[in-house]
Tab-separated table of C-alpha atoms in Angstrom:
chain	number	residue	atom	x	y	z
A	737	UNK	CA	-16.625	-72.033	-32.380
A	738	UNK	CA	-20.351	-70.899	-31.758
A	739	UNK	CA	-20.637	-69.909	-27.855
A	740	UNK	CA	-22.208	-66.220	-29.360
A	741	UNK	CA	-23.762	-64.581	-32.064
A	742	UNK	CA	-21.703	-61.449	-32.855
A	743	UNK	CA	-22.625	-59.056	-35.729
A	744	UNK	CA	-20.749	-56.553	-37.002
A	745	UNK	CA	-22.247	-52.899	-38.548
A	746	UNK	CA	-19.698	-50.445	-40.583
A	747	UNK	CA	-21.284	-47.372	-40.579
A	748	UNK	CA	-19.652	-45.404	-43.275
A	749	UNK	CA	-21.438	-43.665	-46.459
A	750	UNK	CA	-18.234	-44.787	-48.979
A	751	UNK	CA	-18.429	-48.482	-48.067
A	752	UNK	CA	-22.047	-49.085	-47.959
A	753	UNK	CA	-22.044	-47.273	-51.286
A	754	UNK	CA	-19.292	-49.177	-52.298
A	755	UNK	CA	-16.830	-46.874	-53.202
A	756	UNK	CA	-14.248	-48.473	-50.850
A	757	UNK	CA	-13.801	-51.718	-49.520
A	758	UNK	CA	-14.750	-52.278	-45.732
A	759	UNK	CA	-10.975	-52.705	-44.194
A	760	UNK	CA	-12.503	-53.011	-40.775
A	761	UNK	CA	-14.183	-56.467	-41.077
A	762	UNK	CA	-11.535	-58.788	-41.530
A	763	UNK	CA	-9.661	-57.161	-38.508
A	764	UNK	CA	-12.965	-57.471	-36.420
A	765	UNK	CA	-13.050	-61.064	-37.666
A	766	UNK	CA	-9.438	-62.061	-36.606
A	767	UNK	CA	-9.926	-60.619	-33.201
A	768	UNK	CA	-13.391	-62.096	-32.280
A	769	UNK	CA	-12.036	-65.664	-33.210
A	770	UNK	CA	-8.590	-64.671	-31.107
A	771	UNK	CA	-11.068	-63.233	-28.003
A	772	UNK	CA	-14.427	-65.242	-27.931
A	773	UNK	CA	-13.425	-67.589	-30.030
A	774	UNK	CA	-16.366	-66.994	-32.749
A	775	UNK	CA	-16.738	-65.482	-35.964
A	776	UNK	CA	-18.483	-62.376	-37.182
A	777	UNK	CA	-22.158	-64.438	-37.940
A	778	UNK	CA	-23.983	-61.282	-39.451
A	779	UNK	CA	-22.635	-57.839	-41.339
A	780	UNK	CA	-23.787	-54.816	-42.651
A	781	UNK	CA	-22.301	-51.865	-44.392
A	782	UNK	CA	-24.780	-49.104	-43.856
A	783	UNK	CA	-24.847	-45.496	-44.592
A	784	UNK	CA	-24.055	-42.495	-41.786
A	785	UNK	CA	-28.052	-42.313	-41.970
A	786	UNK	CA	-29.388	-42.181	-38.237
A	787	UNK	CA	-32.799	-43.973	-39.298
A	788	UNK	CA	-30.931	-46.290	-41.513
A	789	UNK	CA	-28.673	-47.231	-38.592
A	790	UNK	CA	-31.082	-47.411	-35.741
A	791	UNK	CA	-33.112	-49.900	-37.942
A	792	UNK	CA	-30.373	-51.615	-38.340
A	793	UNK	CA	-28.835	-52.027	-35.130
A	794	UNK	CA	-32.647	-52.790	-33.473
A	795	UNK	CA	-33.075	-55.549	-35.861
A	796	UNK	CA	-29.504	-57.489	-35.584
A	797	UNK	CA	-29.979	-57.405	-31.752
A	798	UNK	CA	-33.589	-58.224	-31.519
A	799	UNK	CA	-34.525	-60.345	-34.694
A	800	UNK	CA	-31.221	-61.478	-35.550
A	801	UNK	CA	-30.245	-62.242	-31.951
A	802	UNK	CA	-26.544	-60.861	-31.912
A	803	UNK	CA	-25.318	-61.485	-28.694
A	804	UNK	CA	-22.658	-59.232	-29.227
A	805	UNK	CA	-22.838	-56.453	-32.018
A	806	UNK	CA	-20.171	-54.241	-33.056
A	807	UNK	CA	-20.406	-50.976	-34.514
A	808	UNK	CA	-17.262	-49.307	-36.515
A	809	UNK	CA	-17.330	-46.223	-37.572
A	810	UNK	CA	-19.342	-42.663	-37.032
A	811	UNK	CA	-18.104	-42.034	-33.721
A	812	UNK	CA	-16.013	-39.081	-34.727
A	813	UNK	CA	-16.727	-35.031	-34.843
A	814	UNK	CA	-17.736	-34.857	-37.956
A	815	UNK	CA	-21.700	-33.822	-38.421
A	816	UNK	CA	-22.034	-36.984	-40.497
A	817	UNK	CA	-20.759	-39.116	-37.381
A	818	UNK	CA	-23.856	-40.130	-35.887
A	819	UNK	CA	-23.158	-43.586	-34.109
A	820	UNK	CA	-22.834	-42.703	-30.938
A	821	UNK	CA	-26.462	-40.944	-30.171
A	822	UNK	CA	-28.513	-43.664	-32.578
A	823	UNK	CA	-26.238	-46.423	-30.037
A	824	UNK	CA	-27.833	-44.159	-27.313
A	825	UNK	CA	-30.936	-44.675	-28.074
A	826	UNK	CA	-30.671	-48.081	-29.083
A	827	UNK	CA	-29.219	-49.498	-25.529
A	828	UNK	CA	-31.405	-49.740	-22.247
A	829	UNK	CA	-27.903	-49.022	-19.929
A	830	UNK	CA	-25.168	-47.578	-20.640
A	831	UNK	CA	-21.258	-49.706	-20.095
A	832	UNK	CA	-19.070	-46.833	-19.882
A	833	UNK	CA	-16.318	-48.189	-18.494
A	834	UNK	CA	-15.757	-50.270	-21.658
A	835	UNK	CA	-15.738	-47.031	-23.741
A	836	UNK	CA	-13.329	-45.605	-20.925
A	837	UNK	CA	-11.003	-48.168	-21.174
A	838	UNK	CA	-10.986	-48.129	-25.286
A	839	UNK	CA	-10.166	-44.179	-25.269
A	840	UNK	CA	-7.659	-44.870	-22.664
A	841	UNK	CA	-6.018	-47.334	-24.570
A	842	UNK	CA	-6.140	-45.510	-27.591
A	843	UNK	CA	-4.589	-42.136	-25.687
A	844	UNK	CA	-1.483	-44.197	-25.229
A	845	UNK	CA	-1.002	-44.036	-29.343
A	846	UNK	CA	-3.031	-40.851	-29.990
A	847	UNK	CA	-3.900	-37.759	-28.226
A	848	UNK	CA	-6.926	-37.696	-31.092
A	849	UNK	CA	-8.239	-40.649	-28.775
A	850	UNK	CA	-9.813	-38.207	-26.798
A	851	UNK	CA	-11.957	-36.696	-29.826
A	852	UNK	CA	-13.556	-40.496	-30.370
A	853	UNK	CA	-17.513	-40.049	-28.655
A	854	UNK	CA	-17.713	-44.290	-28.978
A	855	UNK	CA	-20.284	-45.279	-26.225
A	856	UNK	CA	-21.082	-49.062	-24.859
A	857	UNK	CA	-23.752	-50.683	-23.614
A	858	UNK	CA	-26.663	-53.261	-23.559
A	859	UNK	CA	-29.999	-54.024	-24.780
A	860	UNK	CA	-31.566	-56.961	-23.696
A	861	UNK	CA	-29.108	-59.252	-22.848
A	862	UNK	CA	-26.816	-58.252	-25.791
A	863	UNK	CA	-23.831	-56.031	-25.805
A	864	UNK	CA	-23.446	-53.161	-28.009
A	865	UNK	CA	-20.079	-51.724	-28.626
A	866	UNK	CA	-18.946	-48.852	-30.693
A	867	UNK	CA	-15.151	-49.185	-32.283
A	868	UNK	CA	-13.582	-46.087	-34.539
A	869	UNK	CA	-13.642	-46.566	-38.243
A	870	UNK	CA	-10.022	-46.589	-38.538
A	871	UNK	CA	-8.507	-50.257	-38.284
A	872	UNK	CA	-5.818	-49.045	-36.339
A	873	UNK	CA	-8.193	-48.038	-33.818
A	874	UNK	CA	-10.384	-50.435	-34.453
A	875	UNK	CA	-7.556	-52.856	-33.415
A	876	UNK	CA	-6.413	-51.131	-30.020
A	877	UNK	CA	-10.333	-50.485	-28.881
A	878	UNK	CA	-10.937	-53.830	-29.153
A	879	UNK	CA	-7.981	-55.508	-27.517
A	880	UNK	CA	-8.202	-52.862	-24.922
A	881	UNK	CA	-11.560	-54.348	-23.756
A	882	UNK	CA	-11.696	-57.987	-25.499
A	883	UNK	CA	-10.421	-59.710	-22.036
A	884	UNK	CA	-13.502	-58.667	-20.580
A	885	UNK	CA	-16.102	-59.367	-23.310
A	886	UNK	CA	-16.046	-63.341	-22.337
A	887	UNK	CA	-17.286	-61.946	-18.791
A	888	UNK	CA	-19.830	-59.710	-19.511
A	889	UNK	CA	-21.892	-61.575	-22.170
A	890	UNK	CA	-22.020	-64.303	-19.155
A	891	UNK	CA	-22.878	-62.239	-16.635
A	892	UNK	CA	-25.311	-60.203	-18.911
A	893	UNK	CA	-26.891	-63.689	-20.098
A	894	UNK	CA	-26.553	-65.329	-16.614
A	895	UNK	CA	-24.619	-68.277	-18.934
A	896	UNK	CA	-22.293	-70.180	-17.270
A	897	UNK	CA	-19.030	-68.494	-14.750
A	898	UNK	CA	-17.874	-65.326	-14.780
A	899	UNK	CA	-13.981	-65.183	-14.205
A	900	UNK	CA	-13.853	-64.505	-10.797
A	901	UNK	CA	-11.099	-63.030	-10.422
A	902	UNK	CA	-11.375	-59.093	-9.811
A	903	UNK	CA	-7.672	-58.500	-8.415
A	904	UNK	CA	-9.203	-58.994	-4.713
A	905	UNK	CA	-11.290	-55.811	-5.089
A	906	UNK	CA	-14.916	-57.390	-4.199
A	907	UNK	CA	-16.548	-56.511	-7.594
């Protein structure tokens, strides 16, 4: 284990005030060793607080050096759900077919999938990705997408091969 760094932000008010434990992390942990083959190096549970979670999302990608950070939770309707504009500002380009593919996946259990606003994208050389904070979703997002997280944290870091295998399409 140890090809990336991946970090791991719950954004919800009751678990960073600890009024409810985090059920989202030990998912995210099981299917980052069954994907990439690493574990979850660096969490936080912070509140729905857009400073608070800008800070924090700037500082695990650029001083912590998460090659791969994932951010559960906020990405909802709710006026407290703030994830996905802080993420905007946070990336330099967006990834929105990763976020396409997650609500797709997660239309074939829900229609509510189409209410989730997760985005996806990079800063640096580091992919961010937003999952819901359900772990049922949080699940489904991330298999949706996890065959193709191997590939774009090489391509993104210029590390090693890409799978070159794009179904004959040229990509």
């Amino acid at each position: 284990m140890g090809k990336w760094k991946v970090g791991v932000i719950s954004a919800s008010d009751s678990i960073a005030r600890g009024d409810r434990a985090d059920d989202r992390i030990p998912i995210i942990r099981n299917l980052t060793r069954d994907w990439l083959d690493v574990d979850v190096a660096v969490y936080r549970a912070v509140t729905d607080d857009m400073e608070e979670l800008q800070e924090n999302m700037i500082e695990l990608v650029d001083r912590e050096k998460c090659d791969l950070l994932i951010v559960t939770g906020g990405t909802g309707l709710s006026p407290r759900d703030v994830t996905p504009e802080v993420t905007a500002w946070v990336i330099d380009r967006p990834v929105p077919g990763l976020a396409e593919e997650m609500r797709r996946a997660g239309l074939q259990q829900s229609r509510r999938a189409m209410l989730t606003r997760a985005v996806a994208g990079t800063r640096g050389n580091s992919l961010i990705i937003n999952l819901p904070g359900n772990s049922k979703g949080v699940e489904i997002c991330f298999n949706a997408i996890g065959d193709m997280l191997a590939d774009a944290l090489h391509i993104l870091q210029g590390t090693g091969e890409a799978n070159e295998d794009w179904g004959g399409l040229g990509w």
